[in-house]
mmCIF file of N, CA and C in Angstrom:
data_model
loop_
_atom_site.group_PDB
_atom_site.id
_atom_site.type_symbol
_atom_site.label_atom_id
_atom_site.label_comp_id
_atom_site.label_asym_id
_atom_site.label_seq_id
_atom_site.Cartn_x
_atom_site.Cartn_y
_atom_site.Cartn_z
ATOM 1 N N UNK A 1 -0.857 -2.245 -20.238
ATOM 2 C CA UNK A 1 -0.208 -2.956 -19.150
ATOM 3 C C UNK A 1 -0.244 -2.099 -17.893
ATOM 4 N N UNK A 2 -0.666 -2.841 -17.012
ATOM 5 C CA UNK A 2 -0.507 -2.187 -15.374
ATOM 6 C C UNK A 2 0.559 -1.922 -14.777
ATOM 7 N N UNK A 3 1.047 -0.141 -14.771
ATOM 8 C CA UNK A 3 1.926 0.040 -14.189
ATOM 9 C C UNK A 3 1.666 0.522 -12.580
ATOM 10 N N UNK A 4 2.318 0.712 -11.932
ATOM 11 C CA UNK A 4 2.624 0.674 -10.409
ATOM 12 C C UNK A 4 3.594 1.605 -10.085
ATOM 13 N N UNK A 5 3.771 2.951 -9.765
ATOM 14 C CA UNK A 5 4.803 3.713 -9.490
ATOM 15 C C UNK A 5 4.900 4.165 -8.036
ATOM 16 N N UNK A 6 5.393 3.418 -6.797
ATOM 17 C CA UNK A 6 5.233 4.645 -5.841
ATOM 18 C C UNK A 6 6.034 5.631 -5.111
ATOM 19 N N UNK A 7 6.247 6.125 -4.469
ATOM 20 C CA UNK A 7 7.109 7.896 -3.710
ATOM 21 C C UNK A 7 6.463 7.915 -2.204
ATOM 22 N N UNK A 8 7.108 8.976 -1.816
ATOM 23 C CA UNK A 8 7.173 9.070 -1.015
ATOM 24 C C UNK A 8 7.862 8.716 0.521
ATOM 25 N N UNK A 9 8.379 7.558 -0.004
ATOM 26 C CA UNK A 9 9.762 7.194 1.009
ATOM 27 C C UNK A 9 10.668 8.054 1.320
ATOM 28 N N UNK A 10 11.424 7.737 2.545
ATOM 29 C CA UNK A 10 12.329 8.533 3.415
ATOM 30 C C UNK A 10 12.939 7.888 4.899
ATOM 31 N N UNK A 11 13.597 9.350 5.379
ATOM 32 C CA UNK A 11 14.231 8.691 6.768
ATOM 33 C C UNK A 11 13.251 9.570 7.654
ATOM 34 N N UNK A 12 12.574 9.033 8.643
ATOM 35 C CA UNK A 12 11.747 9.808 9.778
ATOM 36 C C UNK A 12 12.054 9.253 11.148
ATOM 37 N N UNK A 13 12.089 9.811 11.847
ATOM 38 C CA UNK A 13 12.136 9.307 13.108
ATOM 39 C C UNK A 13 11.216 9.204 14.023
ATOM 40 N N UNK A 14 11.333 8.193 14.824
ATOM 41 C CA UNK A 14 10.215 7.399 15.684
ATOM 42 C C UNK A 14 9.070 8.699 16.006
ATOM 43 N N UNK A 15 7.972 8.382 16.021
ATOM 44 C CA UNK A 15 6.712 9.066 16.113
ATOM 45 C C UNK A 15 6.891 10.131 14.998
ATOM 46 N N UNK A 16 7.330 10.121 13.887
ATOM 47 C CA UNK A 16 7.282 11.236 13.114
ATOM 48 C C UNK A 16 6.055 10.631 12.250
ATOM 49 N N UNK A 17 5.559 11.234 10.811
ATOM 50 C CA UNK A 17 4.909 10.900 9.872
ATOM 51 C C UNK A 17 5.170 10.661 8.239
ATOM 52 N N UNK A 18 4.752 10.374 7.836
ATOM 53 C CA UNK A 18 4.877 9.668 5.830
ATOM 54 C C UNK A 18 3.807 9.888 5.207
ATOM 55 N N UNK A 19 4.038 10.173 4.234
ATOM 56 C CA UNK A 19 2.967 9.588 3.363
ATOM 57 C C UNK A 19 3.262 8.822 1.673
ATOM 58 N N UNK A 20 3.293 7.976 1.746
ATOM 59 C CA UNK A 20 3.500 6.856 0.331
ATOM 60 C C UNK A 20 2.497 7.756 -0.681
ATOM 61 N N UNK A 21 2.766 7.481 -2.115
ATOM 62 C CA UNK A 21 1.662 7.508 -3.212
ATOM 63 C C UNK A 21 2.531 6.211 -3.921
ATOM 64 N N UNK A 22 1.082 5.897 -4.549
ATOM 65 C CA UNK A 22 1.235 4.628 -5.722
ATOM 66 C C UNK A 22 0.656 5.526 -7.051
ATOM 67 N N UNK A 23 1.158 5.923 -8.065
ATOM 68 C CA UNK A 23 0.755 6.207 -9.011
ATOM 69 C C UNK A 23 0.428 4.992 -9.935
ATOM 70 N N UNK A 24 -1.483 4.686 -10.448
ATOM 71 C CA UNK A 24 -2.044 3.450 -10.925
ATOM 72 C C UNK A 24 -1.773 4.037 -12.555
ATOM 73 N N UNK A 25 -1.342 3.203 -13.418
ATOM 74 C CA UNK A 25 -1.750 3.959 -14.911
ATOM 75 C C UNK A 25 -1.729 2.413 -15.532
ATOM 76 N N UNK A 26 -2.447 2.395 -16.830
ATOM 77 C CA UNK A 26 -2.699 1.279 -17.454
ATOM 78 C C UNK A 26 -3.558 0.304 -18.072
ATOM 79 N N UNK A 27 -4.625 1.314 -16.838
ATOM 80 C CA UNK A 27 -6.137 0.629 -17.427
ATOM 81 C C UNK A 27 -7.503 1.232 -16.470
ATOM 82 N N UNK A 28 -8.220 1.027 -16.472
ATOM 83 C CA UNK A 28 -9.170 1.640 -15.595
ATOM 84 C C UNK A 28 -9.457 0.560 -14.336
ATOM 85 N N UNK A 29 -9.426 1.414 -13.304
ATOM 86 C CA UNK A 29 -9.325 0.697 -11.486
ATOM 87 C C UNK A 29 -10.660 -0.031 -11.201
ATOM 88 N N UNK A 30 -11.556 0.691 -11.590
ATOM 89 C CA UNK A 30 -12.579 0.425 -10.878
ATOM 90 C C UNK A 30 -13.409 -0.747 -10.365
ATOM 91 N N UNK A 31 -12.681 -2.058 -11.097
ATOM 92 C CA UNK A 31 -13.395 -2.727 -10.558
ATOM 93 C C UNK A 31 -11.880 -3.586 -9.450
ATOM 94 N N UNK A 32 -11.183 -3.032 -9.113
ATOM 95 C CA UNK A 32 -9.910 -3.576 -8.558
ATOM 96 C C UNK A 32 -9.646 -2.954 -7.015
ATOM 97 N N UNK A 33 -9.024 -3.775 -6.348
ATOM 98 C CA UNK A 33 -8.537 -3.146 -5.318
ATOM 99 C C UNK A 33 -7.060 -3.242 -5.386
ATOM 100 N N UNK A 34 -6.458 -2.187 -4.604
ATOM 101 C CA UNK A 34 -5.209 -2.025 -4.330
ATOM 102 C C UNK A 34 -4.635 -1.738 -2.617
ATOM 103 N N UNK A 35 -3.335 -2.166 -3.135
ATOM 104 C CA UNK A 35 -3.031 -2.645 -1.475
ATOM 105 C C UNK A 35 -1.334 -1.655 -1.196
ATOM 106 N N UNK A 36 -1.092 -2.150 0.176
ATOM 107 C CA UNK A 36 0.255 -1.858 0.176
ATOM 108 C C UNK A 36 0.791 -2.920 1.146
ATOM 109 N N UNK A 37 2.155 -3.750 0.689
ATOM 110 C CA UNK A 37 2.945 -4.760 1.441
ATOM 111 C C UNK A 37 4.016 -4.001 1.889
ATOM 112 N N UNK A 38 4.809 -4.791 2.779
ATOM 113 C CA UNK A 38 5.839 -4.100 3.177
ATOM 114 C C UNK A 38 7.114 -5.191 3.474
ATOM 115 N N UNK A 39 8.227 -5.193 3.253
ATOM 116 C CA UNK A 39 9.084 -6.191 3.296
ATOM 117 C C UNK A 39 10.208 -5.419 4.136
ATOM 118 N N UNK A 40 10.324 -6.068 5.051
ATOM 119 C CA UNK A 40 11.641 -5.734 6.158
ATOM 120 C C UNK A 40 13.238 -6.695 5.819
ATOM 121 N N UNK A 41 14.617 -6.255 6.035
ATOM 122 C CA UNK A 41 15.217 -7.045 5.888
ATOM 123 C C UNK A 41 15.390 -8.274 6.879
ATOM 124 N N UNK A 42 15.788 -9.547 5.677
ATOM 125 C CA UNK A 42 15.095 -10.788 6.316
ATOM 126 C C UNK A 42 13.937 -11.268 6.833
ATOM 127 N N UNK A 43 13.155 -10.343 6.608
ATOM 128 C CA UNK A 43 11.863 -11.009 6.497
ATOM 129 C C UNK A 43 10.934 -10.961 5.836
ATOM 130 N N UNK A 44 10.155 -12.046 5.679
ATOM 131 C CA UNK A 44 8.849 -12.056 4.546
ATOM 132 C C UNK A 44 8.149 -10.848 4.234
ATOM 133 N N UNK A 45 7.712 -10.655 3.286
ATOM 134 C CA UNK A 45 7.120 -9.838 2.629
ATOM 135 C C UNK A 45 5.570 -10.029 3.640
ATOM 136 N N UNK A 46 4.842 -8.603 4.111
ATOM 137 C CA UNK A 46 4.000 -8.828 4.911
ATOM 138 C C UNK A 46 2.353 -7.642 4.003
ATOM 139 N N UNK A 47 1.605 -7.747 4.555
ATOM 140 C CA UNK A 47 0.381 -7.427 4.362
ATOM 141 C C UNK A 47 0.317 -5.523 5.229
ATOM 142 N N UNK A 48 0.319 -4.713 4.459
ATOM 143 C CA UNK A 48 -0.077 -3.673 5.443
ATOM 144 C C UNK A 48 -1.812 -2.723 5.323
ATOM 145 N N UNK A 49 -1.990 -2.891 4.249
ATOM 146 C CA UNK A 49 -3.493 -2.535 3.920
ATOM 147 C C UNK A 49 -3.941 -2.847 2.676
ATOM 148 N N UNK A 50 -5.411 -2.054 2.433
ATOM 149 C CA UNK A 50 -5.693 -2.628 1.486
ATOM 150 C C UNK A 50 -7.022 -1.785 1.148
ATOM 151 N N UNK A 51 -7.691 -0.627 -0.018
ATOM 152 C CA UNK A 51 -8.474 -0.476 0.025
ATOM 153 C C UNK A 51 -8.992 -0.719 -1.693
ATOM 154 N N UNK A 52 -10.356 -0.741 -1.654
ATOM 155 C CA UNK A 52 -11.025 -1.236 -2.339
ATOM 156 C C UNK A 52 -11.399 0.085 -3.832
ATOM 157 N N UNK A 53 -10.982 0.084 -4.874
ATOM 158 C CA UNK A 53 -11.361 1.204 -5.564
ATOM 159 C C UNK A 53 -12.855 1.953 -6.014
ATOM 160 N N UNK A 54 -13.800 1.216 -5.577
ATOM 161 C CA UNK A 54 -14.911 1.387 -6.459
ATOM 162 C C UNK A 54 -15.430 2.205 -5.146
ATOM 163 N N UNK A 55 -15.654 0.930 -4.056
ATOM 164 C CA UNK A 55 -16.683 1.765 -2.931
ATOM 165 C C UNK A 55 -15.388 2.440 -1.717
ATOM 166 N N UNK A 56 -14.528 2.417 -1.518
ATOM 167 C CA UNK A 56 -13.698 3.180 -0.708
ATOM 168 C C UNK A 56 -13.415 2.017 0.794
ATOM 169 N N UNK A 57 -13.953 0.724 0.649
ATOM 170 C CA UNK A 57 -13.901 0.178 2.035
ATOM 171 C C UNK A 57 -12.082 -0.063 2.001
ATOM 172 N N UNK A 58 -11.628 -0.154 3.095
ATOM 173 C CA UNK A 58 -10.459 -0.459 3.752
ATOM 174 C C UNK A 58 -10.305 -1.568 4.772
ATOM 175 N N UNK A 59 -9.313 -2.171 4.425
ATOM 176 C CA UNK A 59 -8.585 -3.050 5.776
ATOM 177 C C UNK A 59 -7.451 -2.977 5.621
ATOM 178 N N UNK A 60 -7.016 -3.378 7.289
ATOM 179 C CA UNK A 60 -5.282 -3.249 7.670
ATOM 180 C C UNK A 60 -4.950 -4.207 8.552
ATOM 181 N N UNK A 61 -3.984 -4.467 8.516
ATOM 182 C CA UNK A 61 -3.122 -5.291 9.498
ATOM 183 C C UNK A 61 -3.380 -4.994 10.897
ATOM 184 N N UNK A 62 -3.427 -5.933 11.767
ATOM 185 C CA UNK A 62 -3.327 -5.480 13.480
ATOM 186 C C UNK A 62 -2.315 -4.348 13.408
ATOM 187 N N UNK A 63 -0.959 -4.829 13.048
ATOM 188 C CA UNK A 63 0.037 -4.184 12.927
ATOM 189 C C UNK A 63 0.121 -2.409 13.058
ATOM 190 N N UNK A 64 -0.865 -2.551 12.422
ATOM 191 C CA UNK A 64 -0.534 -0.653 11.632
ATOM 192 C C UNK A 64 -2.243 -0.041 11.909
ATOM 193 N N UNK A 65 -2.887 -0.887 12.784
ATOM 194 C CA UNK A 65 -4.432 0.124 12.208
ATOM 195 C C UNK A 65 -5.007 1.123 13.536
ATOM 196 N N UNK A 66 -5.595 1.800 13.351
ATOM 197 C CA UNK A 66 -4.900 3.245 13.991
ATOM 198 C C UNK A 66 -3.917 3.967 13.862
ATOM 199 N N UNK A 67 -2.781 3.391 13.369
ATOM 200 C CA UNK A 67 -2.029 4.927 12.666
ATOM 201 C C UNK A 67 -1.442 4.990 11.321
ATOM 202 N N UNK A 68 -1.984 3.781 10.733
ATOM 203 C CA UNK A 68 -1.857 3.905 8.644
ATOM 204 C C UNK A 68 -3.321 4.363 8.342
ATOM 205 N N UNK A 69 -3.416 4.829 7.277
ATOM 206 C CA UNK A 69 -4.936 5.460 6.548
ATOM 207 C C UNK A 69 -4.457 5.068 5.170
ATOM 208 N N UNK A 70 -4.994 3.840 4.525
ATOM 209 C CA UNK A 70 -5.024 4.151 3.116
ATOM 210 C C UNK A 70 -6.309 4.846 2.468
ATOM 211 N N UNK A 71 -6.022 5.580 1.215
ATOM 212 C CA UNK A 71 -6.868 6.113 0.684
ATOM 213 C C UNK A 71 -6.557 6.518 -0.815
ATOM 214 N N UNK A 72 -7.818 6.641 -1.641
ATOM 215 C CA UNK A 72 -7.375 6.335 -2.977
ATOM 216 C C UNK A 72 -8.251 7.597 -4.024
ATOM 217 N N UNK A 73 -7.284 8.507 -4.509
ATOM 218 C CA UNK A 73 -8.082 9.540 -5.582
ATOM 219 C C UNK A 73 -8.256 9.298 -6.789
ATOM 220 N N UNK A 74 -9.662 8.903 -7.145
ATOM 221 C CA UNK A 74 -10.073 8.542 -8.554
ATOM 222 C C UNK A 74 -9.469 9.270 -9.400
ATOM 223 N N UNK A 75 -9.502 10.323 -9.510
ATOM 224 C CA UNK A 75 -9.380 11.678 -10.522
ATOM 225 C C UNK A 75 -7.509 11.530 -10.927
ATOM 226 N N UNK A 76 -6.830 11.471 -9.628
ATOM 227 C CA UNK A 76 -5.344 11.350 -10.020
ATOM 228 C C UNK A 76 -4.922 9.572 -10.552
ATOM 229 N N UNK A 77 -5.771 8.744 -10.182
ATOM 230 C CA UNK A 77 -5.654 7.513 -10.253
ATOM 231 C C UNK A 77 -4.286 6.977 -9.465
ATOM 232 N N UNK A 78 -3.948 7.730 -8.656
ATOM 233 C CA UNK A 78 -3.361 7.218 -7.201
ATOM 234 C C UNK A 78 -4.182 7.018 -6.125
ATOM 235 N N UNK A 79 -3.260 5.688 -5.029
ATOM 236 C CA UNK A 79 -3.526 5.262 -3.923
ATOM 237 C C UNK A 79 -2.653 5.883 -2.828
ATOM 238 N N UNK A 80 -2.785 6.815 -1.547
ATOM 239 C CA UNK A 80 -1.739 6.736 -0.680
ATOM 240 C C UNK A 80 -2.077 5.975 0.759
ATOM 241 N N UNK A 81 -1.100 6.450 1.315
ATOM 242 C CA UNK A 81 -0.762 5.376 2.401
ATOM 243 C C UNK A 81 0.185 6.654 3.636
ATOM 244 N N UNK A 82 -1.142 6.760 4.290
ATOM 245 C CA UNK A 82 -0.255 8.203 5.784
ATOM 246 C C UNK A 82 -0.504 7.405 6.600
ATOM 247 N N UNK A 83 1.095 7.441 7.221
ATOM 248 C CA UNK A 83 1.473 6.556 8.212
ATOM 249 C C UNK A 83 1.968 7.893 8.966
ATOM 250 N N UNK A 84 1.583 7.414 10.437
ATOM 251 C CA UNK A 84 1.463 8.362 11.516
ATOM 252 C C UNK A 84 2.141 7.442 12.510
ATOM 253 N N UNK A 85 2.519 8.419 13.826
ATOM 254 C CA UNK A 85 3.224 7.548 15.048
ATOM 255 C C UNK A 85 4.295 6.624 14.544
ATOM 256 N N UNK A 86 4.943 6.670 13.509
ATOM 257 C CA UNK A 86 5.891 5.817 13.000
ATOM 258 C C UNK A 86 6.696 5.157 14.292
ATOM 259 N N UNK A 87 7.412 3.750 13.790
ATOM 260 C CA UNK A 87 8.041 3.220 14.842
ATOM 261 C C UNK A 87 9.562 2.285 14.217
ATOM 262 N N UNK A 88 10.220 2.299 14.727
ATOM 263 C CA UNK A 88 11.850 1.409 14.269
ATOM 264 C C UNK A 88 11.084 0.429 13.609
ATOM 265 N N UNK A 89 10.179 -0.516 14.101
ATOM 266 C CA UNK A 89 9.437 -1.904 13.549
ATOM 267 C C UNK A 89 9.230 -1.688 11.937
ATOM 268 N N UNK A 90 8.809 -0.330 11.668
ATOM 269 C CA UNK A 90 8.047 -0.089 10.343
ATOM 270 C C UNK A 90 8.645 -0.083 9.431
ATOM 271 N N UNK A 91 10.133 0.320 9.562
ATOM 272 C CA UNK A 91 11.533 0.339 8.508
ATOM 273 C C UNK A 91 11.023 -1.257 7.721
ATOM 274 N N UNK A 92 11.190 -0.583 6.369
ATOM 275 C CA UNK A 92 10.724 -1.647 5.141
ATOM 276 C C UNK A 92 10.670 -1.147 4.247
ATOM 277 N N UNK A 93 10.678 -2.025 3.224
ATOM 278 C CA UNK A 93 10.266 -1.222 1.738
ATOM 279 C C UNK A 93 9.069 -1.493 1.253
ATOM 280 N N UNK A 94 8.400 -0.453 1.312
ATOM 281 C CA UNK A 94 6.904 -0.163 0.624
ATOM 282 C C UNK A 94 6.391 -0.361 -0.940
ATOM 283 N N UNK A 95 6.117 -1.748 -0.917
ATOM 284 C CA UNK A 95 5.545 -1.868 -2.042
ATOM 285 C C UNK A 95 4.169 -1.692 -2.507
ATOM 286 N N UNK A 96 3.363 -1.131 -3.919
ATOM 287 C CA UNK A 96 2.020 -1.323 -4.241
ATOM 288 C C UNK A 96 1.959 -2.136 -4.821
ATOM 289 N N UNK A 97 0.839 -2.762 -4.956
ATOM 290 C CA UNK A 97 -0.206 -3.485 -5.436
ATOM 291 C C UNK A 97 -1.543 -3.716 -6.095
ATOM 292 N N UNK A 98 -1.838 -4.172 -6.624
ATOM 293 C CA UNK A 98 -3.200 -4.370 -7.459
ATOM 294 C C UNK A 98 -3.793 -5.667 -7.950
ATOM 295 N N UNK A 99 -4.768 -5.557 -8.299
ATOM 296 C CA UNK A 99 -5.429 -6.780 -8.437
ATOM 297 C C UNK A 99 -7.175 -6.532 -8.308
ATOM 298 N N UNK A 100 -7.803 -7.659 -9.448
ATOM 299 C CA UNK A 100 -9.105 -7.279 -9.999
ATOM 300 C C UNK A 100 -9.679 -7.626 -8.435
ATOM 301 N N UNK A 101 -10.937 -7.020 -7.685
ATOM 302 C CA UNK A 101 -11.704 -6.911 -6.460
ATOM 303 C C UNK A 101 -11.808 -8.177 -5.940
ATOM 304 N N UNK A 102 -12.083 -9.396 -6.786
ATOM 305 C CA UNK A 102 -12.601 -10.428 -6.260
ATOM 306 C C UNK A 102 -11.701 -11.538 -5.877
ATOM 307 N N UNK A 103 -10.449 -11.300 -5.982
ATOM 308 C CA UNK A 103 -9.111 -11.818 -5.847
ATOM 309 C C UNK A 103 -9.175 -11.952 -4.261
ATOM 310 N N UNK A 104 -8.784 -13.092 -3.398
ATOM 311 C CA UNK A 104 -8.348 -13.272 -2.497
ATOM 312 C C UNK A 104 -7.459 -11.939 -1.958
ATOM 313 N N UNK A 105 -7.530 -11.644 -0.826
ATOM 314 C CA UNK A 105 -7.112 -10.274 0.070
ATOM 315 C C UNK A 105 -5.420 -10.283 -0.229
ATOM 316 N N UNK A 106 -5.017 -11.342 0.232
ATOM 317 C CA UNK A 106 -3.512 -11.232 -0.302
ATOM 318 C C UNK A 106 -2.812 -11.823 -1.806
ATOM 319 N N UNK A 107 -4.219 -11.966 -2.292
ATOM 320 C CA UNK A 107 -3.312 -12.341 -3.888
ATOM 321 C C UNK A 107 -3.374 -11.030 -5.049
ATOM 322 N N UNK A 108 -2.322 -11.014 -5.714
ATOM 323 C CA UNK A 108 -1.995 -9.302 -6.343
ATOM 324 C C UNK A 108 -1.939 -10.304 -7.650
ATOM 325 N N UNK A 109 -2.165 -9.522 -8.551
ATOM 326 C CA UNK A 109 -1.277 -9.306 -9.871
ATOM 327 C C UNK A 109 0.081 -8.888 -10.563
ATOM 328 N N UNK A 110 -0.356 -7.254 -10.003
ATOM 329 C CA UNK A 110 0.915 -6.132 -10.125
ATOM 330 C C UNK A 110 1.311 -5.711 -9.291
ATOM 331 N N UNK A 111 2.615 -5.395 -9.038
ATOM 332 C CA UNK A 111 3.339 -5.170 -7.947
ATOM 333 C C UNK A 111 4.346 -3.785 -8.676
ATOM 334 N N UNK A 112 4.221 -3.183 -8.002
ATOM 335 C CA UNK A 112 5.353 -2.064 -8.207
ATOM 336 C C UNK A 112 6.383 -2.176 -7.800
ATOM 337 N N UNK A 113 7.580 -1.054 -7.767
ATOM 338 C CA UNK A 113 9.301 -1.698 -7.545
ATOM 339 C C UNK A 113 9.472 -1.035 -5.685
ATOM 340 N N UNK A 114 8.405 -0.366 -5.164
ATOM 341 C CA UNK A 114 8.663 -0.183 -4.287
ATOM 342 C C UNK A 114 9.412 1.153 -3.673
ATOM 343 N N UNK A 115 9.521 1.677 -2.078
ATOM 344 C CA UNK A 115 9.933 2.538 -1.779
ATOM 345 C C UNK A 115 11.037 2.337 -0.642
ATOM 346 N N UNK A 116 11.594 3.293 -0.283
ATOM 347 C CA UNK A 116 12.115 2.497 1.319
ATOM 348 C C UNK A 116 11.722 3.638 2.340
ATOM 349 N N UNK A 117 11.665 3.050 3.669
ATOM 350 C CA UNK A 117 11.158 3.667 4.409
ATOM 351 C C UNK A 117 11.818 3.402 5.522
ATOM 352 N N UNK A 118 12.357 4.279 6.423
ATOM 353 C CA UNK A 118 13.504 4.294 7.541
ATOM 354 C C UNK A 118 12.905 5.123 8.530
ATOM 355 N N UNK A 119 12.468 4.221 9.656
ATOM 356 C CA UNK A 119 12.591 5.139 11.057
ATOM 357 C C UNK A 119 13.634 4.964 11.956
ATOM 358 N N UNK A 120 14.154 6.219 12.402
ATOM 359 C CA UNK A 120 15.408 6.161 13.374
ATOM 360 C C UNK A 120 14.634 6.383 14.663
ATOM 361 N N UNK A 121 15.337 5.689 15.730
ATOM 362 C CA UNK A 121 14.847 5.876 17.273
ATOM 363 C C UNK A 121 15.245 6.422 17.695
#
């Protein structure tokens, strides 16, 4: 079974930096991509990236691109997520994700329990 663990949450303040890990265990990645959502209070659960396990391609949200980098180490079978220039907007809880490659961009499987993430201004 596909577990989903991630860290790295905290309190930072505006223009400071993060970095998330998703620890993947459960089965082998490679033909899957994994993502990261982010859910603010009262509002929908949103899209923040997304990279691909096999060949390394990435996409991101308008939102966040230029200062999120996802990236993913085969060997540890984690995904992270360095978020730079942080901003009040970004406060959310950081969830991972997964799902076999050929899956529609925002449809997951597994979802992990998530992190929280607090910027003060």
């Amino acid at each position: 079974q596909v577990r989903l663990v991630e860290s790295g949450g905290g309190l930072v303040q505006a223009g400071g930096s993060l970095r998330l890990s998703c620890a993947a265990s459960g089965r082998t990645f490679s033909n899957y991509r994994m993502a990261w959502f982010r859910q603010a209070p009262g509002k929908e659960r949103e899209f923040v990236a997304a990279v691909w396990w096999s060949s390394g391609s990435t996409v991101y949200a308008d939102s966040v691109k230029g200062r999120f980098t996802i990236s993913r180490d085969n060997a540890k079978n984690t995904v992270y997520l360095q978020m730079n220039s942080l901003k009040p907007e970004d406060t959310a809880v950081y969830v991972c994700a997964s799902t076999i490659m050929y899956r529609p961009l925002y449809d997951y499987d597994y979802w992990g329990q998530g992190t929280q993430v607090t910027v003060s201004s």
